[in-house]
Amino acid sequence: MLVLALDTATPVVTAGLVDLTADGSWPSVRAARAHDGRKHGELLMPAVLEIVAEAGVTLADVEAVVVGCGPGPFTGLRVGIVSAAALGDALGVPVHGVCSLDAIALAAAGEFPPSERAASPGNLLVTTDARRRETYWAVYDPAGRRLTGPSVEAPVELRERLTELFVGRAVGDAAFAERLGLEIGGPASPPPDGLAAAAAGVLLAGSEPAPLEPLYLRRPDAVEPTGRKRVTA
């Protein structure tokens, strides 16, 4: 199954073509682009066209679309979700949303064989930038199964709970390493194979996609005005 994987939940704009096999083995990436920047709207579709050309296929060959639904900031996150929905509708293929942190966790867990995962000293923390001096985070077991989260809070508050969360390893945004008191490895953003792996069960089962629901985890900055401002003294 040829899967188009997209994510705009972080500052990294990700697009990839992934082969998902029926035996459930780890997805293989045919072509991928990861642009580090905040121009999600300008970067995403050119990246999609680039990977299709690089793989020597057409968009009509895509059999499913997977998109990261966050958590992430409002504007960037909606670019990926709306683009995925539009592509799915145009191509007549299912569109599945996944938690972007799940994709990072599965990719990180997939770097280690099962024997090493079993010997892991603790759980896996995934952390990404939520801006406003906060982090989006979730905790996973060594196999990449989510145990708690996703949540958003200040790193200093999360640091106080790392022991009770039994965190032994962290991946994601390395900018939080000092504030969390942890060494943070990669991947820093959701890779295409991790996105496909997060949706592999429903994709291979042919399940109907659930509605695409963005994970904001907090209210937007903009609020409706409560009344008209006086312009005269």
C-alpha positions as MATLAB code, in Angstrom:
seq = 'MLVLALDTATPVVTAGLVDLTADGSWPSVRAARAHDGRKHGELLMPAVLEIVAEAGVTLADVEAVVVGCGPGPFTGLRVGIVSAAALGDALGVPVHGVCSLDAIALAAAGEFPPSERAASPGNLLVTTDARRRETYWAVYDPAGRRLTGPSVEAPVELRERLTELFVGRAVGDAAFAERLGLEIGGPASPPPDGLAAAAAGVLLAGSEPAPLEPLYLRRPDAVEPTGRKRVTA';
ca = [
       0.000    0.000    0.000;
       1.405    3.370   -1.042;
       0.738    5.954    1.683;
       1.225    9.707    1.563;
       2.255   10.898    5.037;
       2.028   14.582    6.024;
       2.696   16.541    9.192;
       2.751   20.259   10.023;
       2.340   20.044   13.813;
       5.899   21.259   14.473;
       8.128   23.871   12.796;
       9.263   21.042   10.497;
       7.045   20.548    7.434;
       7.090   16.822    6.619;
       5.891   14.952    3.539;
       6.736   11.387    2.573;
       5.698    8.469    0.392;
       5.708    5.247    2.377;
       5.233    1.612    1.381;
       3.122   -0.264    3.933;
       3.241   -4.053    3.565;
       0.458   -6.465    4.483;
       2.748   -8.451    6.797;
       2.906   -5.524    9.215;
       6.663   -4.984    8.889;
       8.064   -1.509    9.457;
       7.028    0.907    6.652;
       9.706    1.776    4.122;
      10.138    5.320    2.835;
      10.323    5.850   -0.924;
      10.844    9.600   -0.811;
      10.576   12.306    1.845;
      11.030   16.009    2.462;
      11.412   17.755    5.809;
      11.625   21.547    5.567;
      12.597   23.312    8.768;
      10.605   26.528    8.694;
       7.307   28.135    9.650;
       5.939   28.653    6.121;
       3.799   25.546    6.244;
       1.347   26.691    3.592;
       4.093   27.595    1.135;
       6.222   24.490    1.710;
       3.849   21.533    2.020;
       2.375   21.047   -1.462;
       5.663   21.716   -3.305;
       7.193   19.035   -1.047;
       4.399   16.612   -2.003;
       4.994   17.220   -5.716;
       8.751   16.784   -5.245;
       8.483   13.397   -3.547;
       5.993   12.102   -6.105;
       8.381   13.044   -8.925;
      11.363   11.587   -7.059;
       9.553    8.266   -6.506;
       8.545    8.060  -10.168;
       4.812    7.774   -9.419;
       1.771   10.025   -9.667;
      -0.630   11.213   -7.019;
      -3.184    8.820   -8.542;
      -1.001    5.938   -7.278;
      -1.493    6.988   -3.644;
      -3.844    4.571   -1.840;
      -4.233    6.408    1.478;
      -3.225    9.623    3.237;
      -2.031    9.846    6.845;
      -1.732   13.209    8.563;
      -0.422   14.271   11.950;
      -3.213   15.957   13.921;
      -1.000   17.447   16.594;
      -0.810   18.603   19.224;
       0.422   21.737   17.555;
      -0.164   25.462   17.059;
      -3.387   26.467   15.313;
      -2.232   27.823   11.948;
       0.473   25.317   11.042;
      -1.571   22.354   12.196;
      -4.568   23.261   10.071;
      -2.425   23.539    6.937;
      -1.558   19.848    7.114;
      -5.050   18.673    8.041;
      -6.846   20.711    5.386;
      -4.303   19.731    2.724;
      -4.658   16.034    3.619;
      -8.457   16.248    3.516;
      -8.392   18.006    0.147;
      -5.985   15.469   -1.334;
      -8.028   12.559   -0.017;
     -11.186   13.992   -1.506;
      -9.552   14.694   -4.876;
      -7.918   11.258   -5.085;
     -10.843    9.338   -3.630;
      -8.708    7.700   -0.926;
      -9.134    7.454    2.876;
      -7.476   10.040    5.122;
      -6.437    8.918    8.606;
      -5.362   11.307   11.366;
      -2.822   10.270   14.002;
      -1.286   11.905   17.053;
       1.983   13.469   15.909;
       3.684   12.534   19.179;
       2.731    8.875   18.590;
       4.578    8.979   15.271;
       7.736   10.293   16.957;
       7.495    7.651   19.692;
       7.029    4.753   17.279;
       9.940    5.926   15.142;
      12.148    6.208   18.247;
      11.081    2.773   19.512;
      11.643    1.260   16.083;
      15.331    2.156   16.240;
      15.855   -0.527   18.890;
      15.262   -4.303   18.579;
      12.667   -5.863   20.952;
      15.407   -7.268   23.200;
      16.826   -3.799   23.839;
      13.354   -2.329   24.411;
      12.707   -4.938   27.103;
      15.902   -3.868   28.850;
      14.967   -0.176   28.740;
      15.461    1.596   32.084;
      12.106    3.374   31.875;
       9.440    4.982   29.758;
       9.905    7.210   26.726;
       9.053   10.927   26.884;
       8.223   12.753   23.648;
       8.343   16.544   23.807;
       7.754   19.231   21.156;
       7.579   23.017   21.181;
       4.186   24.451   22.177;
       5.518   28.034   22.210;
       4.618   30.384   25.078;
       7.536   28.702   26.926;
       5.549   25.460   27.123;
       5.943   21.954   25.740;
       3.567   19.401   24.257;
       4.384   16.009   25.705;
       3.292   12.401   26.117;
       4.824    9.325   27.745;
       5.167    5.897   26.099;
       6.320    2.426   27.037;
       9.557    1.151   25.386;
       7.535   -0.273   22.452;
       6.043    3.146   21.669;
       2.581    2.560   23.161;
       1.161    5.714   24.709;
       0.700    5.617   28.497;
      -0.353    9.192   29.229;
      -0.908   12.452   27.362;
      -0.789   14.315   25.144;
      -0.626   17.331   27.436;
       0.788   20.848   27.441;
       2.573   22.621   30.292;
       5.712   24.498   31.289;
       8.897   22.364   31.292;
       9.590   23.219   34.942;
       6.239   21.696   35.932;
       6.803   18.597   33.817;
      10.304   18.137   35.237;
       8.864   17.724   38.725;
       6.842   14.707   37.570;
       9.437   12.841   35.509;
      10.202   10.440   38.350;
       6.588    9.433   38.903;
       6.192    9.038   35.127;
       9.207    6.685   35.216;
      10.904    8.450   32.311;
      14.188    6.891   31.271;
      14.625    8.333   27.787;
      13.443   11.404   25.890;
      13.116   12.324   22.224;
      11.793   15.387   20.414;
      12.780   19.031   20.621;
      16.306   19.225   22.059;
      15.721   22.854   23.109;
      13.979   21.534   26.230;
      16.909   19.377   27.364;
      18.322   21.829   29.926;
      14.941   22.818   31.356;
      13.867   19.180   31.735;
      17.258   17.988   32.941;
      17.278   15.262   30.290;
      19.289   14.368   27.224;
      16.836   14.562   24.315;
      17.484   12.533   21.176;
      15.790   12.292   17.797;
      13.607   12.268   15.900;
      12.663   15.867   16.651;
       9.546   15.810   14.463;
       7.181   13.124   13.114;
       8.910   11.181   10.292;
       6.865    9.693    7.420;
       7.445    6.072    8.445;
       6.392    6.856   12.025;
       3.197    8.500   10.781;
       2.379    5.460    8.637;
       3.204    3.102   11.508;
       0.814    4.993   13.793;
      -2.027    4.324   11.333;
      -0.896    0.870   10.139;
      -3.556   -1.052   12.052;
      -6.533    0.804   10.597;
      -4.941    1.087    7.159;
      -4.319   -2.635    6.784;
      -7.724   -3.479    8.259;
      -9.425   -1.195    5.751;
     -11.247    0.598    8.574;
     -13.265    3.730    7.932;
     -11.314    6.854    8.912;
     -12.415    8.745   11.993;
     -13.138   12.473   11.570;
      -9.985   14.596   11.435;
      -9.818   16.335   14.807;
      -6.912   18.745   15.423;
      -5.302   18.504   18.857;
      -4.760   22.067   20.053;
      -4.853   21.304   23.822;
      -5.522   24.945   24.621;
      -7.710   27.817   23.536;
      -6.546   30.109   20.670;
      -5.017   33.518   21.392;
      -7.794   35.323   19.525;
     -11.043   35.911   21.417;
     -14.347   37.439   20.445;
     -14.695   41.085   21.519;
     -16.923   41.617   24.520;
     -18.129   45.048   23.425;
     -17.406   48.027   21.250;
     -14.502   50.269   22.118;
     -15.272   53.890   22.759;
     -13.550   56.177   20.290;
     -14.515   59.443   22.022;
     -13.746   60.722   25.458;
];
